[in-house]
């Protein structure tokens, strides 16, 4: 498929096509479907579990843009980091292998869980180089020192990608996703949501949807649910400021091509985080149970886990009861079993 028709955003801004290259990821399957809940008709779901048949979730959406830019820039290897069971690291490992790029993932300690263990095993089998680097703070410092060394080496062809794929390209991927949703609304596949709810770790999903919804002319409020620590030592890691900074960086990069608009405010809920990253919360577990018994119009099997989705679902349930219009849950967790075969 030509790049231009694979991206709703690039169709809306065709002059960006050479500037925002898109990799043709094997198995990529965007646009993802939207579906309505039969027992709660105001509730809708955006199936980003189905972004890619090899490995879905929000990371494959980002990687089409991230690897596209890497390939254009002649980069040959990717260095990134995440928790022991990182969805992002696994998505990077699988798509780099398919694209012929080397991949190294630094892993910080994360509380054990079944989904984290399954991801870790799949990463081990992917051919990616894995390095366990201790605490989150130590891992971030290792990442930055490797990046600094790389910057001093003129022949370095490594892309240093922040955890979660939260780079400008990762944000652009979710601006694209907002345009994809706008097209689906215009096609009559779902109503314009009053609110859109998503989990927030590294922030690109929320940043991109917030920018994209504004640019696409949707009136939806995008509401992020923080599931990662707000600070790492003295550094802000997941706050309205870090998400705003991602939006500003992306705006600056695209300034020449996009209309000038005021920077939209970031809405990030802090009340669902619980005890820590990767630590399941009681509210999350209860919400996951509620969610898994909901009947959906498309009757697809859904999966949830405790690190991201369960906490977002706890917020979703509250949002649904706090407004009277349609609420769209952006489902960011892979549902393909292909990577775990
Ligand atoms: C990474 C991830 C998120 C968070 O997305 P960010 O763009 O990093 O904020 C949400 N849900 C799942 C399942 C994820 O793997």
mmCIF file of C-alpha atoms and ligand atoms in Angstrom:
data_model
loop_
_atom_site.group_PDB
_atom_site.id
_atom_site.type_symbol
_atom_site.label_atom_id
_atom_site.label_comp_id
_atom_site.label_asym_id
_atom_site.label_seq_id
_atom_site.Cartn_x
_atom_site.Cartn_y
_atom_site.Cartn_z
ATOM 1 C CA UNK A 1 0.000 0.000 0.000
ATOM 2 C CA UNK A 2 1.426 3.469 -0.768
ATOM 3 C CA UNK A 3 2.251 5.463 2.351
ATOM 4 C CA UNK A 4 -0.252 8.155 1.526
ATOM 5 C CA UNK A 5 -3.247 5.838 1.685
ATOM 6 C CA UNK A 6 -1.999 3.985 4.793
ATOM 7 C CA UNK A 7 -2.278 7.094 6.943
ATOM 8 C CA UNK A 8 -5.352 9.246 7.498
ATOM 9 C CA UNK A 9 -3.104 12.062 8.764
ATOM 10 C CA UNK A 10 -0.934 12.025 5.650
ATOM 11 C CA UNK A 11 -4.031 12.008 3.454
ATOM 12 C CA UNK A 12 -5.140 15.161 5.258
ATOM 13 C CA UNK A 13 -1.665 16.760 4.936
ATOM 14 C CA UNK A 14 -0.186 15.288 1.736
ATOM 15 C CA UNK A 15 2.792 17.660 1.775
ATOM 16 C CA UNK A 16 4.059 15.822 4.846
ATOM 17 C CA UNK A 17 4.454 12.528 3.006
ATOM 18 C CA UNK A 18 8.154 12.803 2.223
ATOM 19 C CA UNK A 19 8.837 14.287 5.632
ATOM 20 C CA UNK A 20 7.002 11.688 7.704
ATOM 21 C CA UNK A 21 8.048 8.329 6.213
ATOM 22 C CA UNK A 22 6.043 5.306 7.209
ATOM 23 C CA UNK A 23 7.536 1.788 7.358
ATOM 24 C CA UNK A 24 5.455 -0.991 5.841
ATOM 25 C CA UNK A 25 5.396 -3.206 8.921
ATOM 26 C CA UNK A 26 4.569 -6.835 8.311
ATOM 27 C CA UNK A 27 1.108 -7.607 9.676
ATOM 28 C CA UNK A 28 0.111 -3.945 10.108
ATOM 29 C CA UNK A 29 -3.674 -3.624 10.104
ATOM 30 C CA UNK A 30 -4.681 0.021 10.657
ATOM 31 C CA UNK A 31 -7.336 1.426 10.632
ATOM 32 C CA UNK A 32 -8.388 -0.607 13.637
ATOM 33 C CA UNK A 33 -12.104 -1.311 14.126
ATOM 34 C CA UNK A 34 -14.425 0.522 16.500
ATOM 35 C CA UNK A 35 -17.208 -1.342 18.250
ATOM 36 C CA UNK A 36 -20.135 -0.581 20.530
ATOM 37 C CA UNK A 37 -20.945 -2.136 23.865
ATOM 38 C CA UNK A 38 -24.367 -3.777 23.731
ATOM 39 C CA UNK A 39 -25.221 -3.451 27.414
ATOM 40 C CA UNK A 40 -23.814 0.110 27.791
ATOM 41 C CA UNK A 41 -24.655 1.708 24.434
ATOM 42 C CA UNK A 42 -22.753 4.940 25.255
ATOM 43 C CA UNK A 43 -19.559 2.937 25.572
ATOM 44 C CA UNK A 44 -17.398 2.403 22.494
ATOM 45 C CA UNK A 45 -14.066 0.684 22.035
ATOM 46 C CA UNK A 46 -11.205 1.458 19.655
ATOM 47 C CA UNK A 47 -9.511 -1.838 18.855
ATOM 48 C CA UNK A 48 -5.839 -0.879 18.999
ATOM 49 C CA UNK A 49 -5.258 -4.389 20.265
ATOM 50 C CA UNK A 50 -5.514 -5.202 16.528
ATOM 51 C CA UNK A 51 -3.007 -2.706 15.064
ATOM 52 C CA UNK A 52 -0.809 -5.564 13.836
ATOM 53 C CA UNK A 53 -1.402 -9.300 13.433
ATOM 54 C CA UNK A 54 2.113 -10.230 14.647
ATOM 55 C CA UNK A 55 1.860 -8.026 17.696
ATOM 56 C CA UNK A 56 -0.859 -5.435 18.205
ATOM 57 C CA UNK A 57 -1.307 -2.676 20.754
ATOM 58 C CA UNK A 58 -0.304 0.960 20.661
ATOM 59 C CA UNK A 59 3.428 0.246 20.215
ATOM 60 C CA UNK A 60 3.017 -1.203 16.721
ATOM 61 C CA UNK A 61 1.147 1.931 15.694
ATOM 62 C CA UNK A 62 4.091 4.046 16.865
ATOM 63 C CA UNK A 63 6.727 1.791 15.331
ATOM 64 C CA UNK A 64 5.420 2.210 11.778
ATOM 65 C CA UNK A 65 6.451 5.870 12.062
ATOM 66 C CA UNK A 66 9.545 5.309 14.229
ATOM 67 C CA UNK A 67 11.069 2.615 12.013
ATOM 68 C CA UNK A 68 10.046 4.570 8.915
ATOM 69 C CA UNK A 69 12.154 7.492 10.017
ATOM 70 C CA UNK A 70 15.044 5.223 11.100
ATOM 71 C CA UNK A 71 15.127 3.631 7.680
ATOM 72 C CA UNK A 72 15.051 6.992 5.943
ATOM 73 C CA UNK A 73 17.929 8.189 8.142
ATOM 74 C CA UNK A 74 19.985 5.046 7.469
ATOM 75 C CA UNK A 75 19.897 3.798 11.073
ATOM 76 C CA UNK A 76 20.675 0.105 11.460
ATOM 77 C CA UNK A 77 20.034 -0.613 15.120
ATOM 78 C CA UNK A 78 17.624 0.380 17.829
ATOM 79 C CA UNK A 79 18.409 0.796 21.525
ATOM 80 C CA UNK A 80 15.468 1.218 23.849
ATOM 81 C CA UNK A 81 14.387 0.283 27.382
ATOM 82 C CA UNK A 82 11.399 -0.862 29.380
ATOM 83 C CA UNK A 83 10.305 -3.094 32.266
ATOM 84 C CA UNK A 84 11.134 -6.807 32.339
ATOM 85 C CA UNK A 85 7.834 -7.527 30.603
ATOM 86 C CA UNK A 86 7.761 -4.444 28.382
ATOM 87 C CA UNK A 87 5.169 -4.463 25.591
ATOM 88 C CA UNK A 88 7.200 -1.782 23.867
ATOM 89 C CA UNK A 89 10.435 -3.817 23.972
ATOM 90 C CA UNK A 90 8.680 -6.847 22.552
ATOM 91 C CA UNK A 91 7.075 -4.822 19.753
ATOM 92 C CA UNK A 92 10.496 -3.311 18.921
ATOM 93 C CA UNK A 93 12.177 -6.739 18.966
ATOM 94 C CA UNK A 94 9.619 -8.304 16.634
ATOM 95 C CA UNK A 95 9.339 -5.461 14.135
ATOM 96 C CA UNK A 96 13.089 -4.804 14.035
ATOM 97 C CA UNK A 97 13.638 -8.479 13.229
ATOM 98 C CA UNK A 98 11.110 -8.284 10.390
ATOM 99 C CA UNK A 99 12.705 -5.089 9.048
ATOM 100 C CA UNK A 100 16.282 -6.416 9.287
ATOM 101 C CA UNK A 101 17.327 -4.013 12.060
ATOM 102 C CA UNK A 102 19.303 -4.962 15.171
ATOM 103 C CA UNK A 103 17.544 -4.349 18.478
ATOM 104 C CA UNK A 104 18.802 -4.058 22.048
ATOM 105 C CA UNK A 105 16.499 -3.620 25.022
ATOM 106 C CA UNK A 106 17.607 -2.499 28.497
ATOM 107 C CA UNK A 107 15.247 -3.968 31.087
ATOM 108 C CA UNK A 108 14.444 -2.542 34.508
ATOM 109 C CA UNK A 109 13.015 -4.680 37.311
ATOM 110 C CA UNK A 110 9.240 -4.837 37.358
ATOM 111 C CA UNK A 111 6.932 -6.773 39.715
ATOM 112 C CA UNK A 112 6.413 -10.332 38.397
ATOM 113 C CA UNK A 113 3.146 -11.108 36.592
ATOM 114 C CA UNK A 114 2.006 -13.684 34.030
ATOM 115 C CA UNK A 115 1.868 -11.148 31.190
ATOM 116 C CA UNK A 116 5.326 -9.767 32.040
ATOM 117 C CA UNK A 117 6.810 -13.291 32.076
ATOM 118 C CA UNK A 118 5.221 -14.151 28.726
ATOM 119 C CA UNK A 119 6.587 -10.970 27.157
ATOM 120 C CA UNK A 120 10.057 -11.612 28.560
ATOM 121 C CA UNK A 121 10.128 -15.134 27.086
ATOM 122 C CA UNK A 122 8.917 -13.855 23.718
ATOM 123 C CA UNK A 123 11.661 -11.188 23.746
ATOM 124 C CA UNK A 124 14.260 -13.855 24.549
ATOM 125 C CA UNK A 125 13.112 -15.823 21.506
ATOM 126 C CA UNK A 126 13.024 -12.779 19.241
ATOM 127 C CA UNK A 127 16.772 -12.507 18.717
ATOM 128 C CA UNK A 128 16.928 -9.091 20.373
ATOM 129 C CA UNK A 129 19.813 -8.405 22.737
ATOM 130 C CA UNK A 130 18.479 -8.089 26.290
ATOM 131 C CA UNK A 131 20.289 -6.492 29.212
ATOM 132 C CA UNK A 132 18.860 -6.386 32.714
ATOM 133 C CA UNK A 133 19.926 -3.081 34.223
ATOM 134 C CA UNK A 134 18.294 -2.981 37.676
ATOM 135 C CA UNK A 135 16.081 -0.156 38.857
ATOM 136 C CA UNK A 136 14.181 2.165 36.551
ATOM 137 C CA UNK A 137 16.394 5.111 37.485
ATOM 138 C CA UNK A 138 19.600 3.123 36.827
ATOM 139 C CA UNK A 139 18.221 1.959 33.521
ATOM 140 C CA UNK A 140 17.378 5.496 32.423
ATOM 141 C CA UNK A 141 20.888 6.626 33.368
ATOM 142 C CA UNK A 142 22.415 3.711 31.424
ATOM 143 C CA UNK A 143 20.275 4.649 28.417
ATOM 144 C CA UNK A 144 21.362 8.295 28.499
ATOM 145 C CA UNK A 145 25.018 7.449 28.911
ATOM 146 C CA UNK A 146 24.845 5.064 25.943
ATOM 147 C CA UNK A 147 23.193 7.818 23.927
ATOM 148 C CA UNK A 148 25.896 10.264 24.908
ATOM 149 C CA UNK A 149 28.611 7.790 23.838
ATOM 150 C CA UNK A 150 26.762 7.296 20.562
ATOM 151 C CA UNK A 151 26.665 11.034 19.938
ATOM 152 C CA UNK A 152 30.460 11.138 20.279
ATOM 153 C CA UNK A 153 30.918 8.413 17.660
ATOM 154 C CA UNK A 154 30.417 9.716 14.117
ATOM 155 C CA UNK A 155 29.860 6.243 12.650
ATOM 156 C CA UNK A 156 27.172 5.274 15.172
ATOM 157 C CA UNK A 157 24.018 4.220 13.327
ATOM 158 C CA UNK A 158 21.878 3.548 16.404
ATOM 159 C CA UNK A 159 18.487 5.031 17.075
ATOM 160 C CA UNK A 160 18.117 5.781 20.804
ATOM 161 C CA UNK A 161 14.436 5.416 21.494
ATOM 162 C CA UNK A 162 12.929 6.422 24.823
ATOM 163 C CA UNK A 163 10.819 3.840 26.709
ATOM 164 C CA UNK A 164 7.375 3.340 25.276
ATOM 165 C CA UNK A 165 8.361 4.798 21.905
ATOM 166 C CA UNK A 166 7.642 8.305 23.104
ATOM 167 C CA UNK A 167 9.470 10.235 20.451
ATOM 168 C CA UNK A 168 8.102 12.799 18.023
ATOM 169 C CA UNK A 169 7.306 9.926 15.632
ATOM 170 C CA UNK A 170 5.413 8.112 18.385
ATOM 171 C CA UNK A 171 3.310 11.225 18.938
ATOM 172 C CA UNK A 172 2.707 11.622 15.193
ATOM 173 C CA UNK A 173 1.463 8.023 15.086
ATOM 174 C CA UNK A 174 -1.302 8.953 17.520
ATOM 175 C CA UNK A 175 -2.103 12.181 15.700
ATOM 176 C CA UNK A 176 -2.625 9.855 12.765
ATOM 177 C CA UNK A 177 -4.808 7.661 14.966
ATOM 178 C CA UNK A 178 -7.041 10.638 15.793
ATOM 179 C CA UNK A 179 -7.503 11.304 12.075
ATOM 180 C CA UNK A 180 -8.280 7.635 11.597
ATOM 181 C CA UNK A 181 -11.022 7.971 14.215
ATOM 182 C CA UNK A 182 -12.340 11.124 12.573
ATOM 183 C CA UNK A 183 -12.665 9.226 9.285
ATOM 184 C CA UNK A 184 -14.577 6.475 11.083
ATOM 185 C CA UNK A 185 -16.914 9.042 12.657
ATOM 186 C CA UNK A 186 -17.471 10.661 9.259
ATOM 187 C CA UNK A 187 -18.181 7.241 7.762
ATOM 188 C CA UNK A 188 -20.881 6.710 10.406
ATOM 189 C CA UNK A 189 -19.070 3.830 12.130
ATOM 190 C CA UNK A 190 -19.257 5.463 15.556
ATOM 191 C CA UNK A 191 -20.483 8.720 17.123
ATOM 192 C CA UNK A 192 -18.143 11.577 18.016
ATOM 193 C CA UNK A 193 -17.086 10.691 21.565
ATOM 194 C CA UNK A 194 -17.651 13.192 24.343
ATOM 195 C CA UNK A 195 -14.650 11.633 26.065
ATOM 196 C CA UNK A 196 -11.801 9.372 24.977
ATOM 197 C CA UNK A 197 -10.000 7.410 27.707
ATOM 198 C CA UNK A 198 -6.533 5.839 27.407
ATOM 199 C CA UNK A 199 -3.786 4.523 29.692
ATOM 200 C CA UNK A 200 -0.656 6.703 29.974
ATOM 201 C CA UNK A 201 2.884 5.421 30.508
ATOM 202 C CA UNK A 202 5.462 7.293 28.467
ATOM 203 C CA UNK A 203 2.889 9.749 27.163
ATOM 204 C CA UNK A 204 2.979 9.609 23.343
ATOM 205 C CA UNK A 205 -0.464 8.061 23.052
ATOM 206 C CA UNK A 206 -2.065 10.837 25.090
ATOM 207 C CA UNK A 207 0.067 13.570 23.490
ATOM 208 C CA UNK A 208 -0.741 12.401 19.969
ATOM 209 C CA UNK A 209 -4.447 11.917 20.574
ATOM 210 C CA UNK A 210 -4.724 15.321 22.270
ATOM 211 C CA UNK A 211 -2.983 17.096 19.375
ATOM 212 C CA UNK A 212 -4.689 14.998 16.727
ATOM 213 C CA UNK A 213 -8.212 15.452 18.078
ATOM 214 C CA UNK A 214 -7.734 19.229 18.027
ATOM 215 C CA UNK A 215 -6.206 19.260 14.551
ATOM 216 C CA UNK A 216 -8.864 16.934 13.163
ATOM 217 C CA UNK A 217 -11.561 19.255 14.492
ATOM 218 C CA UNK A 218 -13.095 16.759 16.911
ATOM 219 C CA UNK A 219 -14.648 18.126 20.087
ATOM 220 C CA UNK A 220 -13.828 15.066 22.189
ATOM 221 C CA UNK A 221 -12.027 15.481 25.491
ATOM 222 C CA UNK A 222 -9.016 13.155 25.638
ATOM 223 C CA UNK A 223 -8.470 11.844 29.159
ATOM 224 C CA UNK A 224 -5.285 10.016 30.081
ATOM 225 C CA UNK A 225 -4.940 7.705 33.061
ATOM 226 C CA UNK A 226 -1.480 7.693 34.603
ATOM 227 C CA UNK A 227 -0.122 4.179 35.242
ATOM 228 C CA UNK A 228 3.607 5.037 35.496
ATOM 229 C CA UNK A 229 5.476 6.909 38.263
ATOM 230 C CA UNK A 230 5.058 10.668 37.983
ATOM 231 C CA UNK A 231 8.733 11.232 38.897
ATOM 232 C CA UNK A 232 11.984 9.262 38.695
ATOM 233 C CA UNK A 233 14.158 10.564 41.479
ATOM 234 C CA UNK A 234 14.213 14.304 40.845
ATOM 235 C CA UNK A 235 12.990 14.048 37.222
ATOM 236 C CA UNK A 236 9.371 14.385 36.071
ATOM 237 C CA UNK A 237 8.495 11.242 34.094
ATOM 238 C CA UNK A 238 4.731 11.117 33.622
ATOM 239 C CA UNK A 239 3.028 14.433 34.338
ATOM 240 C CA UNK A 240 0.977 16.946 32.387
ATOM 241 C CA UNK A 241 4.291 18.785 31.849
ATOM 242 C CA UNK A 242 6.061 15.794 30.278
ATOM 243 C CA UNK A 243 3.101 15.131 27.981
ATOM 244 C CA UNK A 244 2.896 18.840 27.103
ATOM 245 C CA UNK A 245 6.621 18.822 26.296
ATOM 246 C CA UNK A 246 6.085 15.935 23.850
ATOM 247 C CA UNK A 247 3.278 17.899 22.193
ATOM 248 C CA UNK A 248 5.432 21.020 21.929
ATOM 249 C CA UNK A 249 8.355 19.104 20.425
ATOM 250 C CA UNK A 250 6.071 17.530 17.855
ATOM 251 C CA UNK A 251 4.389 20.833 17.034
ATOM 252 C CA UNK A 252 7.768 22.439 16.501
ATOM 253 C CA UNK A 253 8.842 19.655 14.170
ATOM 254 C CA UNK A 254 5.665 19.927 12.084
ATOM 255 C CA UNK A 255 5.209 23.702 12.373
ATOM 256 C CA UNK A 256 5.845 24.425 8.714
ATOM 257 C CA UNK A 257 3.027 22.186 7.537
ATOM 258 C CA UNK A 258 0.296 22.579 10.106
ATOM 259 C CA UNK A 259 -2.070 25.453 10.903
ATOM 260 C CA UNK A 260 -1.190 27.427 14.013
ATOM 261 C CA UNK A 261 -3.448 26.526 16.929
ATOM 262 C CA UNK A 262 -3.176 27.113 20.668
ATOM 263 C CA UNK A 263 -1.553 24.183 22.450
ATOM 264 C CA UNK A 264 -4.393 22.110 23.942
ATOM 265 C CA UNK A 265 -4.399 21.369 27.676
ATOM 266 C CA UNK A 266 -3.402 17.861 28.753
ATOM 267 C CA UNK A 267 -5.840 15.947 30.920
ATOM 268 C CA UNK A 268 -4.095 13.345 33.021
ATOM 269 C CA UNK A 269 -5.782 11.557 35.922
ATOM 270 C CA UNK A 270 -3.529 10.654 38.845
ATOM 271 C CA UNK A 271 -6.000 8.756 41.011
ATOM 272 C CA UNK A 272 -5.752 5.302 39.485
ATOM 273 C CA UNK A 273 -2.029 4.607 39.757
ATOM 274 C CA UNK A 274 -2.169 2.712 43.054
ATOM 275 C CA UNK A 275 1.005 1.332 44.611
ATOM 276 C CA UNK A 276 3.313 1.463 41.634
ATOM 277 C CA UNK A 277 4.099 0.670 38.023
ATOM 278 C CA UNK A 278 3.123 -2.906 37.298
ATOM 279 C CA UNK A 279 1.457 -3.349 40.709
ATOM 280 C CA UNK A 280 -2.171 -4.347 40.166
ATOM 281 C CA UNK A 281 -4.700 -2.157 42.017
ATOM 282 C CA UNK A 282 -7.950 -3.326 43.635
ATOM 283 C CA UNK A 283 -9.960 -0.779 41.661
ATOM 284 C CA UNK A 284 -8.273 -2.013 38.485
ATOM 285 C CA UNK A 285 -9.014 -5.660 39.217
ATOM 286 C CA UNK A 286 -12.689 -4.872 39.862
ATOM 287 C CA UNK A 287 -12.914 -2.815 36.674
ATOM 288 C CA UNK A 288 -11.219 -5.561 34.638
ATOM 289 C CA UNK A 289 -13.805 -8.052 35.853
ATOM 290 C CA UNK A 290 -16.614 -5.643 34.877
ATOM 291 C CA UNK A 291 -15.068 -5.031 31.467
ATOM 292 C CA UNK A 292 -14.491 -8.671 30.568
ATOM 293 C CA UNK A 293 -18.153 -9.545 30.944
ATOM 294 C CA UNK A 294 -19.416 -6.708 28.719
ATOM 295 C CA UNK A 295 -20.987 -7.861 25.446
ATOM 296 C CA UNK A 296 -19.602 -6.088 22.340
ATOM 297 C CA UNK A 297 -21.269 -5.740 18.968
ATOM 298 C CA UNK A 298 -18.324 -7.404 17.209
ATOM 299 C CA UNK A 299 -18.020 -10.154 19.815
ATOM 300 C CA UNK A 300 -14.203 -10.218 19.690
ATOM 301 C CA UNK A 301 -12.228 -11.741 22.536
ATOM 302 C CA UNK A 302 -10.608 -9.028 24.713
ATOM 303 C CA UNK A 303 -7.724 -9.364 27.145
ATOM 304 C CA UNK A 304 -6.627 -7.068 29.957
ATOM 305 C CA UNK A 305 -3.702 -6.973 32.386
ATOM 306 C CA UNK A 306 -2.900 -5.129 35.598
ATOM 307 C CA UNK A 307 -0.151 -2.707 34.535
ATOM 308 C CA UNK A 308 -1.986 -0.540 31.986
ATOM 309 C CA UNK A 309 -5.441 -1.615 30.948
ATOM 310 C CA UNK A 310 -7.046 -2.497 34.293
ATOM 311 C CA UNK A 311 -6.157 0.920 35.729
ATOM 312 C CA UNK A 312 -7.443 2.708 32.629
ATOM 313 C CA UNK A 313 -10.659 0.710 32.892
ATOM 314 C CA UNK A 314 -11.212 1.823 36.481
ATOM 315 C CA UNK A 315 -11.112 5.404 35.206
ATOM 316 C CA UNK A 316 -13.253 4.533 32.203
ATOM 317 C CA UNK A 317 -16.027 3.281 34.426
ATOM 318 C CA UNK A 318 -16.004 6.527 36.415
ATOM 319 C CA UNK A 319 -15.920 8.666 33.261
ATOM 320 C CA UNK A 320 -18.896 6.820 31.869
ATOM 321 C CA UNK A 321 -20.933 7.640 34.950
ATOM 322 C CA UNK A 322 -19.782 11.291 34.987
ATOM 323 C CA UNK A 323 -21.030 12.343 31.544
ATOM 324 C CA UNK A 324 -24.047 11.720 29.377
ATOM 325 C CA UNK A 325 -22.470 11.393 25.913
ATOM 326 C CA UNK A 326 -20.528 8.641 24.167
ATOM 327 C CA UNK A 327 -17.278 7.510 25.806
ATOM 328 C CA UNK A 328 -14.593 5.784 23.742
ATOM 329 C CA UNK A 329 -12.094 3.502 25.425
ATOM 330 C CA UNK A 330 -8.853 3.338 23.458
ATOM 331 C CA UNK A 331 -7.759 -0.271 23.987
ATOM 332 C CA UNK A 332 -3.951 -0.237 23.789
ATOM 333 C CA UNK A 333 -3.039 -3.842 24.691
ATOM 334 C CA UNK A 334 -1.977 -6.443 22.138
ATOM 335 C CA UNK A 335 -4.444 -9.328 21.706
ATOM 336 C CA UNK A 336 -2.575 -11.396 19.116
ATOM 337 C CA UNK A 337 -1.149 -14.719 20.288
ATOM 338 C CA UNK A 338 1.309 -14.877 17.356
ATOM 339 C CA UNK A 339 4.295 -13.596 19.377
ATOM 340 C CA UNK A 340 3.800 -16.216 22.078
ATOM 341 C CA UNK A 341 3.513 -19.300 19.880
HETATM 342 C C1 LIG B 1 2.812 1.363 26.517
HETATM 343 C C2 LIG B 1 1.393 1.088 26.805
HETATM 344 C C3 LIG B 1 0.519 2.127 27.171
HETATM 345 C C4 LIG B 1 0.973 3.534 27.389
HETATM 346 O O1 LIG B 1 1.215 4.229 26.206
HETATM 347 P P1 LIG B 1 2.204 5.492 26.222
HETATM 348 O O2 LIG B 1 2.125 6.021 24.859
HETATM 349 O O3 LIG B 1 3.560 4.941 26.565
HETATM 350 O O4 LIG B 1 1.739 6.422 27.262
HETATM 351 C C5 LIG B 1 -0.801 1.814 27.380
HETATM 352 N N1 LIG B 1 -1.241 0.550 27.275
HETATM 353 C C6 LIG B 1 -0.433 -0.478 26.944
HETATM 354 C C7 LIG B 1 -0.989 -1.845 26.899
HETATM 355 C C8 LIG B 1 0.913 -0.232 26.698
HETATM 356 O O5 LIG B 1 1.731 -1.258 26.385
#
